[in-house]
Coordinates of C-alpha atoms in Angstrom, one line a residue:
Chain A
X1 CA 100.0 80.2 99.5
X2 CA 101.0 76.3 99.0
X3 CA 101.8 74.9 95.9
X4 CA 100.0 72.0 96.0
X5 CA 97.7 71.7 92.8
X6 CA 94.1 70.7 93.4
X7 CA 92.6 71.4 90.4
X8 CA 94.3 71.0 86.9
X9 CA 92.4 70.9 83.3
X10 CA 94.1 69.8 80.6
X11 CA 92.6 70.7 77.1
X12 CA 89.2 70.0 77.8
X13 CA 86.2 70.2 74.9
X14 CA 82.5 70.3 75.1
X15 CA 79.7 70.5 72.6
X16 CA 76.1 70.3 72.9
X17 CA 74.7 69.4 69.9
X18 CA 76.4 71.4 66.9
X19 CA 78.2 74.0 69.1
X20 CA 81.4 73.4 70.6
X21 CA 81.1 75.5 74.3
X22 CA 84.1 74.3 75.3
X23 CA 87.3 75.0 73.0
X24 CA 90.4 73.4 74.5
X25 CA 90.6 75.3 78.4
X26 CA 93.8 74.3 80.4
X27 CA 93.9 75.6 84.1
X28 CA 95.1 74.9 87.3
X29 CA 94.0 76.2 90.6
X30 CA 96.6 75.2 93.4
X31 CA 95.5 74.9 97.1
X32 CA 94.2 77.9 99.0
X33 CA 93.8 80.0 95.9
X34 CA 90.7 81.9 94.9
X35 CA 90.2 82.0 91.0
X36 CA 87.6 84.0 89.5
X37 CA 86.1 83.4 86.0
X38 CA 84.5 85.9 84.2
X39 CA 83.2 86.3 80.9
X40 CA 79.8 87.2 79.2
X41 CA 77.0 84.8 79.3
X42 CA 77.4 81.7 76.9
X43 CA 81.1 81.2 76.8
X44 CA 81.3 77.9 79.3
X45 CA 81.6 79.7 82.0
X46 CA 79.5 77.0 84.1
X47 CA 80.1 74.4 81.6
X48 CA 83.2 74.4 82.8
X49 CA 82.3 74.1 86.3
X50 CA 80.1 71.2 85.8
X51 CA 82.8 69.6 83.9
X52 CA 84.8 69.9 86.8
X53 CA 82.9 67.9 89.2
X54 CA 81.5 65.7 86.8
X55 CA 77.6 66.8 86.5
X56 CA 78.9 67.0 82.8
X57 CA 80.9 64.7 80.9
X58 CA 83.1 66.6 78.9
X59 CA 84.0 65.0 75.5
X60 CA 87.9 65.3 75.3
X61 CA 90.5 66.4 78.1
X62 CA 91.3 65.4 81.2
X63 CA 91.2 66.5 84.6
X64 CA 92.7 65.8 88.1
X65 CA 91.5 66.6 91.7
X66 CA 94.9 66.2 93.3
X67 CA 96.4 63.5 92.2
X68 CA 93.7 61.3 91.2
X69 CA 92.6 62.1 87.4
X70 CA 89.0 62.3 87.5
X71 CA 88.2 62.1 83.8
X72 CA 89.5 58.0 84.0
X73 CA 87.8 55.2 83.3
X74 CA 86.0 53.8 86.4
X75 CA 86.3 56.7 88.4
X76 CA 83.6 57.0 91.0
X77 CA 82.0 59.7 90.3
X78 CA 79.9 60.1 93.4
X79 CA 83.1 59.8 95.3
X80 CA 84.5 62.5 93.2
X81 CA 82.0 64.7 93.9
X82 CA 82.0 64.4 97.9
X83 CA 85.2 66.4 97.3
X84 CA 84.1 69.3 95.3
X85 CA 81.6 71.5 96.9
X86 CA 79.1 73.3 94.3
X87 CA 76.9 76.4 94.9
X88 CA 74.3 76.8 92.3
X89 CA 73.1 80.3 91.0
X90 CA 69.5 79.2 91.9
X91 CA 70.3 78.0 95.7
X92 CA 68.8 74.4 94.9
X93 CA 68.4 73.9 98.5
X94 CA 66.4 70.7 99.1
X95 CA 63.0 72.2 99.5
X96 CA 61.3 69.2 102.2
X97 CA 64.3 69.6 104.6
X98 CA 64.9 72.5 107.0
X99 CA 68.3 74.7 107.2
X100 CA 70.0 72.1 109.0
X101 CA 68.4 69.1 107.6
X102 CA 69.9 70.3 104.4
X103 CA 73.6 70.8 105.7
X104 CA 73.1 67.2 107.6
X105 CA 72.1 65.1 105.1
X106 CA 75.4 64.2 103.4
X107 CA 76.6 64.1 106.2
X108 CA 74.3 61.4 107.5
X109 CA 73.5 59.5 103.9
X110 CA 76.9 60.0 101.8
X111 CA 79.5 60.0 104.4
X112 CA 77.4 58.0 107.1
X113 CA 78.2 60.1 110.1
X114 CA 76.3 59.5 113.1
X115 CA 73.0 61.6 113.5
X116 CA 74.4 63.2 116.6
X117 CA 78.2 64.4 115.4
X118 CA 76.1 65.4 112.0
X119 CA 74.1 67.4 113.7
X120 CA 76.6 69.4 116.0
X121 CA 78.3 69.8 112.6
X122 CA 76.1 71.2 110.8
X123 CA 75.2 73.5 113.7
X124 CA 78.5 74.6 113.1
X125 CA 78.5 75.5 109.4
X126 CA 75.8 77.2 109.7
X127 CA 77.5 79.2 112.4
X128 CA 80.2 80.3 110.0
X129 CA 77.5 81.3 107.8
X130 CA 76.1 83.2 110.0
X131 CA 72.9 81.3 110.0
X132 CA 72.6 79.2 113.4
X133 CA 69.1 80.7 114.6
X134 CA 67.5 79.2 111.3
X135 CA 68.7 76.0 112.0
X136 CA 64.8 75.1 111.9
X137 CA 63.1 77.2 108.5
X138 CA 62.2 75.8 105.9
X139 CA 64.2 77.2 102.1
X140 CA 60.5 78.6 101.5
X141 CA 61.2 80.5 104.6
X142 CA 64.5 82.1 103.9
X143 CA 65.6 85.3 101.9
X144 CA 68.0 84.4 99.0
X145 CA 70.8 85.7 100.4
X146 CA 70.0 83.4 103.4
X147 CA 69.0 80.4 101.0
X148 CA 72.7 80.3 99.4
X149 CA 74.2 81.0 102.5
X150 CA 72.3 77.6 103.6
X151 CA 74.3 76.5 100.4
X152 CA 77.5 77.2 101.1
X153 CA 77.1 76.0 104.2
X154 CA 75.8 72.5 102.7
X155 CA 78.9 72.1 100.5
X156 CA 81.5 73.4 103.1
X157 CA 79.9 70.2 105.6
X158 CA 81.4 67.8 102.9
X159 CA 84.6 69.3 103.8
X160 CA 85.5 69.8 100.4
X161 CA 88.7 69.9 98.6
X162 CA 87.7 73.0 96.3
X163 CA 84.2 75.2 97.1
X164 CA 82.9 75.6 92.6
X165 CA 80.7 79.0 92.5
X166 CA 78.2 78.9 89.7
X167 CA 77.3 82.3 89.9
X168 CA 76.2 82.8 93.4
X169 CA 74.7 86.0 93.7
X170 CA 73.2 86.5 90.1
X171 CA 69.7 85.4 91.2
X172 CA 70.2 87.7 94.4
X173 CA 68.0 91.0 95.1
X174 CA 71.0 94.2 95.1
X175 CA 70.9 94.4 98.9
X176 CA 71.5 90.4 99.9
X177 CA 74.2 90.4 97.3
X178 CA 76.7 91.8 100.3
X179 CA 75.6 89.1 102.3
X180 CA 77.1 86.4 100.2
X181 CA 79.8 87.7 99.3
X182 CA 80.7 88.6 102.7
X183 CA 80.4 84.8 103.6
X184 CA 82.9 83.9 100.6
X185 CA 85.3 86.5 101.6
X186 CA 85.5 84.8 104.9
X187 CA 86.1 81.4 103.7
X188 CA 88.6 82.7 101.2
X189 CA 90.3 84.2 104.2
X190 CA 90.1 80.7 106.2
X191 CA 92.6 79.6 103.2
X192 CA 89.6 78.2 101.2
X193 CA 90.2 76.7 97.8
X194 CA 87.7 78.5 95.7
X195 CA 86.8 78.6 91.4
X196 CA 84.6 81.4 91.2
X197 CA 82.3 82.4 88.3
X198 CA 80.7 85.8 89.0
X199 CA 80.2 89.3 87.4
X200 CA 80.9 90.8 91.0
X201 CA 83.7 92.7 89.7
X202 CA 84.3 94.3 93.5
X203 CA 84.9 90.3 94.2
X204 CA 87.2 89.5 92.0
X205 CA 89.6 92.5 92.5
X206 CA 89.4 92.0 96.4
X207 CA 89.4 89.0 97.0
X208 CA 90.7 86.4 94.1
X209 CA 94.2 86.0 93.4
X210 CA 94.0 85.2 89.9
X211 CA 91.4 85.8 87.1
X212 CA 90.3 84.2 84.2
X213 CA 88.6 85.7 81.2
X214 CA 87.0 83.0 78.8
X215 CA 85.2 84.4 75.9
X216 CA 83.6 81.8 72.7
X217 CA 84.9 79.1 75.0
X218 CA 88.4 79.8 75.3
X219 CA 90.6 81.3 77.7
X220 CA 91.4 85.1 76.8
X221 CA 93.7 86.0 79.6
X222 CA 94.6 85.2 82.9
X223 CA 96.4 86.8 85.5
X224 CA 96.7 88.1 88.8
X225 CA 94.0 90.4 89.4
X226 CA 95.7 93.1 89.9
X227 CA 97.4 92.7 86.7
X228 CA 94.0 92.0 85.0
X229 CA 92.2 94.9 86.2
X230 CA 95.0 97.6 85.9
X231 CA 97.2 95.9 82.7
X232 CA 95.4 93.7 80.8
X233 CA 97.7 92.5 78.0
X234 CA 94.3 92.1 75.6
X235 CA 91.5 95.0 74.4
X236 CA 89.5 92.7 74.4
X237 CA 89.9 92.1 78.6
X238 CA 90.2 95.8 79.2
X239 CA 86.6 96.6 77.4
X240 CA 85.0 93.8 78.7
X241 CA 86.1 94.7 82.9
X242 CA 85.0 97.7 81.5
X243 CA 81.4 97.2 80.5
X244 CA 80.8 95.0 82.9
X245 CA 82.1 97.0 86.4
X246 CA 79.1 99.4 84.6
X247 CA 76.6 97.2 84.3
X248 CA 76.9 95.4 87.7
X249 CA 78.5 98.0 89.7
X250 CA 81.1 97.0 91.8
X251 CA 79.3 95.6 95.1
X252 CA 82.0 95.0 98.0
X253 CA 82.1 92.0 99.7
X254 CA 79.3 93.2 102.8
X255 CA 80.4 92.7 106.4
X256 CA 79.2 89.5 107.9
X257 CA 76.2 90.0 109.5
Chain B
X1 CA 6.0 52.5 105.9
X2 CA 9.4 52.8 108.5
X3 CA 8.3 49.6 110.0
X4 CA 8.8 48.3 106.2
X5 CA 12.2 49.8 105.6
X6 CA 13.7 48.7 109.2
X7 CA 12.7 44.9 108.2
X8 CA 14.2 44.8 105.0
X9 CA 17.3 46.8 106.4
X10 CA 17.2 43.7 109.5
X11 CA 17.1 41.4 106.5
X12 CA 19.7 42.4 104.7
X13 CA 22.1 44.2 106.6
X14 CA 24.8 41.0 107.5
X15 CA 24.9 40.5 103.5
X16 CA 25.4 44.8 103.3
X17 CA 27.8 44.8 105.8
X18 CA 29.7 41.8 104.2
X19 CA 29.6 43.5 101.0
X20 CA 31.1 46.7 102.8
X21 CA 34.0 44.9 104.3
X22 CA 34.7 43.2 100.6
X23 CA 34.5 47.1 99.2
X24 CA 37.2 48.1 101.7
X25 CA 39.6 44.7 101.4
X26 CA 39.6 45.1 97.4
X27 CA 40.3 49.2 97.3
X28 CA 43.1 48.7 99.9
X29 CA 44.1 46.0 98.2
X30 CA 43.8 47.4 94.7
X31 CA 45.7 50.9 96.3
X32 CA 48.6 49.5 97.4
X33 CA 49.3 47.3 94.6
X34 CA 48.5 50.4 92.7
X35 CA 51.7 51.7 94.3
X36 CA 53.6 49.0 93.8
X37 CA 53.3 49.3 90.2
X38 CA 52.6 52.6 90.0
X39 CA 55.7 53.9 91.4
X40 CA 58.2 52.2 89.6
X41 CA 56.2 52.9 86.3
X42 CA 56.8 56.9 87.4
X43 CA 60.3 56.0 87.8
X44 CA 61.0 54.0 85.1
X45 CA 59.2 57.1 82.9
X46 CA 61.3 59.9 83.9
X47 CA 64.4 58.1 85.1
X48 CA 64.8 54.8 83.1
X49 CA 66.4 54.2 79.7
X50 CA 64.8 53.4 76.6
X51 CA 63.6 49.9 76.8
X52 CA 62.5 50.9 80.7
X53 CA 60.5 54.1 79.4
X54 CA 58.7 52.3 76.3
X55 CA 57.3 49.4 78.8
X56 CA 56.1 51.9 81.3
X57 CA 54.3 53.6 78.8
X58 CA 52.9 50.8 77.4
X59 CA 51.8 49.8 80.8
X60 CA 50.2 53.2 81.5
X61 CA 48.6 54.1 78.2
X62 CA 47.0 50.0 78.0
X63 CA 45.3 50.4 81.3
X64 CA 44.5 53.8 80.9
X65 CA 43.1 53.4 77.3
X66 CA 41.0 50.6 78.2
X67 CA 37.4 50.9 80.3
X68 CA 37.6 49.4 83.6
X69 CA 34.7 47.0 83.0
X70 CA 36.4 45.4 79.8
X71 CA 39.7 44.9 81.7
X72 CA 37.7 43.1 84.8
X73 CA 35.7 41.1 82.1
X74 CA 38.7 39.9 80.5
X75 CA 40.2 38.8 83.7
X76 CA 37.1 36.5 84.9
X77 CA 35.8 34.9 81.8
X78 CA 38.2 35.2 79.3
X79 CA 42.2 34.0 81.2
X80 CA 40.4 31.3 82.6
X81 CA 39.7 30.5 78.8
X82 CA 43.5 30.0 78.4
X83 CA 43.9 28.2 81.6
X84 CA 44.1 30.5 84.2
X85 CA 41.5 30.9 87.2
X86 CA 41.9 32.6 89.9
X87 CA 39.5 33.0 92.7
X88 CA 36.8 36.1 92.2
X89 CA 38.4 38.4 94.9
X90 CA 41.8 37.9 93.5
X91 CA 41.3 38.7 89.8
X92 CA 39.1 41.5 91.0
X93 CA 42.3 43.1 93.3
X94 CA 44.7 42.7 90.9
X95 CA 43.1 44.1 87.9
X96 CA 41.9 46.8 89.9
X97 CA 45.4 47.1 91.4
X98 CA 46.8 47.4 87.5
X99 CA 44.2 49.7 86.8
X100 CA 45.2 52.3 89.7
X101 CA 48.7 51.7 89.2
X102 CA 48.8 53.1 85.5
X103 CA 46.9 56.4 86.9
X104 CA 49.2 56.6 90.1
X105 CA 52.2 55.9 87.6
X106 CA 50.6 59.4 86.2
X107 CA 50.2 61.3 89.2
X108 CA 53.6 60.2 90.5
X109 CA 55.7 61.2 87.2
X110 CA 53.8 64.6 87.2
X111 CA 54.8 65.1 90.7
X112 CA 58.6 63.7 89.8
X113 CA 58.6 66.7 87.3
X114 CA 57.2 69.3 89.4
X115 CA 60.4 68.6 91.7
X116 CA 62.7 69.7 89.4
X117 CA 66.2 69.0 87.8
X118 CA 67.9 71.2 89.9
X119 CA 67.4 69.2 93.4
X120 CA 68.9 66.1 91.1
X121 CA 71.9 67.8 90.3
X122 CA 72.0 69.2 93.5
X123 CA 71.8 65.7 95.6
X124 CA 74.6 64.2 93.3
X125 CA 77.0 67.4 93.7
X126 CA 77.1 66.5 97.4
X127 CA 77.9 63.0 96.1
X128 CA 74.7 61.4 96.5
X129 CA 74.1 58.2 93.9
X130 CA 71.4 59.0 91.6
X131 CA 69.5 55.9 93.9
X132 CA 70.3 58.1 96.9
X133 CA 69.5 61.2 95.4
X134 CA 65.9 59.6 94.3
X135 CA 65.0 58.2 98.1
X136 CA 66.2 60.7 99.5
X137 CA 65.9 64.2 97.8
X138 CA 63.3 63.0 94.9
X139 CA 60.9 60.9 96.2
X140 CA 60.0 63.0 99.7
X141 CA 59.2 66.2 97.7
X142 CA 57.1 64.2 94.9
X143 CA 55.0 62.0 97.3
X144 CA 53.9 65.1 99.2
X145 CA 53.7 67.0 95.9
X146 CA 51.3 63.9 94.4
X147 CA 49.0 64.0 97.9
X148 CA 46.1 65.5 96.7
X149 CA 45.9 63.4 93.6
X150 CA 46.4 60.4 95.1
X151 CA 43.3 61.3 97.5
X152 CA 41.3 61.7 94.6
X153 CA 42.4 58.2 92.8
X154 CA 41.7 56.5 96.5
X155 CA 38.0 58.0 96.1
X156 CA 37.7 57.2 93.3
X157 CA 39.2 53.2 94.2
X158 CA 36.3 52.7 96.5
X159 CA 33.7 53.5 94.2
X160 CA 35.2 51.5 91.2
X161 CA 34.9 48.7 93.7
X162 CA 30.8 49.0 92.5
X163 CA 32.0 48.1 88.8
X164 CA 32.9 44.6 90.7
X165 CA 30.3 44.5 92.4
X166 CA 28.6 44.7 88.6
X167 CA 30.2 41.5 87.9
X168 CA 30.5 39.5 91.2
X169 CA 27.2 41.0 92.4
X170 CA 26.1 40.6 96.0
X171 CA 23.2 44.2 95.3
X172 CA 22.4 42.6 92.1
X173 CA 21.3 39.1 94.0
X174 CA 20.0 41.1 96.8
X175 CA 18.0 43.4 94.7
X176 CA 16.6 40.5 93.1
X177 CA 16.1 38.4 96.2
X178 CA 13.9 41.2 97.6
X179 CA 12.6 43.0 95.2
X180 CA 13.4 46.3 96.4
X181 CA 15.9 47.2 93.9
X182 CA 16.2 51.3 94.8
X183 CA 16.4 50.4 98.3
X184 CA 19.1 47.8 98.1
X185 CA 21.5 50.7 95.5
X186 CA 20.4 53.6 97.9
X187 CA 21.7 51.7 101.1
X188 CA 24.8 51.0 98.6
X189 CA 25.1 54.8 97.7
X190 CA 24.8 55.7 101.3
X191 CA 27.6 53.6 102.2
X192 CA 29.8 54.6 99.7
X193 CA 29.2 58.3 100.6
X194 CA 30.2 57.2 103.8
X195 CA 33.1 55.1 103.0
X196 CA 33.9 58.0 101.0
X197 CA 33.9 60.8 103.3
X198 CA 36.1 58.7 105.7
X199 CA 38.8 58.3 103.1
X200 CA 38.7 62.1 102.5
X201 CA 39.2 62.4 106.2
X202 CA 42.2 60.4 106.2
X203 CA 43.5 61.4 103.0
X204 CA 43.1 65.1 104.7
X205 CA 44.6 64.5 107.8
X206 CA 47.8 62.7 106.2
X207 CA 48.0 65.8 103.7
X208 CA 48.4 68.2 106.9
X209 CA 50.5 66.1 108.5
X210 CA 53.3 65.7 106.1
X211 CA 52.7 69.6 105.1
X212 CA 56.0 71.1 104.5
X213 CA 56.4 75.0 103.6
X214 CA 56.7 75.6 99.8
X215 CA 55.8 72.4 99.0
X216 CA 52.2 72.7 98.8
X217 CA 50.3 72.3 95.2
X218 CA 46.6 72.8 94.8
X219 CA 45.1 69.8 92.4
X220 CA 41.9 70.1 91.0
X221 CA 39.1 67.3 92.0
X222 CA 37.5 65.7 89.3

């Protein structure tokens, strides 16, 4: 693993309205590392995310991608955010353009690549997907697995810096879960930086290096994942990675199909 | 009986036809300045900032709250009171052309919406400009999305022309040139039918063409 920090968070705070979602998180994620969050639902777990690549402003903190502190005044946001690639819980694939269409298009419009070298690279992101024979549906003609597969693959075209996960595979049917999961344990593999937020508790033990567990907007613990699953310093870790390997089960990361 | 209906169609039929092609200039006129305004309106609605919002509504909801015939009166008799004239056909096309564009304005922000937040936030996380994100990701989905409605308001363009028609009046002179009143408005209503079922052919056609799969929305007709 390298040492070189992509992420860091420094005391970062976020309220909506009254309620403060975001107490005060500091975290790092350093280059090829896969960090997972978990947490139950409400605690800023995507807050965070979208903090991150600045979808939201957050009120106090700051943060850097590398060395560039993104939280400064006049940053380009836009430009920011060609170096973070999100994947949404609800796919949010653009709905008028086909498979590749949707893994060209920042390609062609953000980054102005010709329409040819876009197209032979998106050909090849879907590829590592495993996806290249639906170059040509339509999201309304894809399974979910498949959709946020198509998602991935549109992110990892931008050649991002860090791959966010909002919860990939929460809006998934049980049997494409695998699917997605196999396609982040391959990237993860290919020395992928990743920030994962997921209740796939098989995930997070196989394939992240560390975990964090935010509850009420703060970081509980974190730790290797080893270390979280088998020695959690906190009760309040242990019962949680123990209600929720029930609830979800613990779906392995599926073989790539 | 025939022989009288084929004379008085030879006598008129130059000042029908005339009449038709005036009917087509003013509702393509009137439907693309109805876009032109329209559009932005939408826009300015669901995207713009306060100031931006309140003038497109006020826009929408004057137009809309006002009958057709009152906003076309005003235009011809009562501008030219405070100095302005403008020549018949023009007044006609851009009040009509206001008059669409408040209820395309409609039709467009209800599309907007139907889109969804989640393609916005989805165009800017791959670092698309919220411009970029609205010609490119936005605008596509919603102008398919606001096909069928727009259809309707083209119909419904080429017979408001008649309300003009009202005012300027080549039927009225006709009908009272000739004295066949119901035959002068039923060669009128025949040609609107037909203009009519034309535009629905278009209208149809285009709304095949730029079908996409899971962007279709049935719209009922009015």
């Amino acid at each position: 693993m390298n040492d070189e920090t992509i992420i860091r968070v420094e005391d970062l705070r976020k309220s909506y309205q009254e309620s403060e979602i975001i107490k005060g998180i500091s975290l790092t994620v350093r280059e090829q590392e896969v960090v997972v969050i978990i947490g139950p639902s409400g605690t800023g777990k995507s807050t965070l995310l979208r903090c991150i690549n600045l979808l939201t402003r957050p009120d106090s903190g700051r943060i850097w991608l590398k060395e560039q502190e993104i939280t400064a005044p006049h940053t380009d946001e836009d430009k920011v955010r060609q170096h973070i690639g999100m994947v949404f819980q609800d796919f949010n694939l653009f709905n008028h353009l086909t498979a590749l269409q949707n893994v060209t298009i920042g390609l062609t419009k953000v980054l102005r690549m010709d329409s040819r070298e876009a197209r032979d690279k998106g050909l090849w992101e879907l590829e590592r997907v495993g996806l290249v024979e639906k170059a040509a549906s339509y999201p309304a003609q894809l399974s979910g697995g498949q959709k946020q597969r198509v998602a991935i693959a549109r992110a990892l075209a931008m050649d991002p810096d860090v791959m966010l996960f909002d919860e990939p595979t929460s809006a998934l049917d049980p049997e494409l879960i695998g699917e997605v999961l196999g396609v982040m344990q391959k990237l993860a593999r290919e020395g992928m930086t990743m920030l994962v937020v997921t209740h796939e508790m098989g995930f997070a033990r196989e394939v992240s290096d560390r975990i964090v567990f935010m509850e009420n907007g703060y970081i509980v613990e974190e730790g290797p994942s080893r270390q979280m699953f088998y020695a959690p310093k906190f009760t309040r870790t242990r019962e949680f990675l123990g209600k929720i390997s029930e609830l979800y089960g613990e779906n392995r990361p599926g073989e790539m199909q | 009986m025939l022989d009288t209906l084929l004379l008085f169609l030879q006598r008129t039929a130059p000042e029908l036809v005339q009449g038709t092609k005036i009917t087509l200039q003013l509702a393509l006129i009137a439907l693309s300045l109805g876009i032109l305004f329209g559009l932005p309106a939408a826009l300015a609605r669901v995207y713009g900032g306060v100031i931006a919002r309140r003038l497109a509504i006020g826009y929408i909801e004057l137009f809309r709250g006002t009958p057709l015939l009152v906003q076309l009166f005003l235009v011809y008799y009562g501008l030219p009171d405070l100095g302005l004239t403008f020549s018949r056909l023009f007044a006609a096309s851009i009040t009509l052309g206001l008059n669409s564009g408040a209820y395309q304005a409609e039709y467009f922000r209800g599309a907007i919406q139907a889109v969804g937040s989640g393609q916005m936030v989805a165009a800017r996380a791959v670092g698309m400009s919220r411009l970029q994100a609205i010609c490119y990701i936005i605008l596509p989905q919603a102008l398919r999305l606001a096909l069928p409605a727009w259809s309707n308001e083209a119909v419904s363009m080429i017979k408001y022309t008649a309300v003009v028609f009202l005012i300027a009046g080549q039927a009225k002179i006709l009908a009272g040139r000739y004295f066949n009143p119901i035959e002068v408005y039923l060669s009128v209503a025949l040609i609107y039918i037909f203009l009519v079922f034309v535009a629905t052919q278009i209208m149809g056609g285009i709304e095949r063409k730029m079908r996409t799969p899971g962007l279709e929305m049935e719209i009922e007709r009015h």
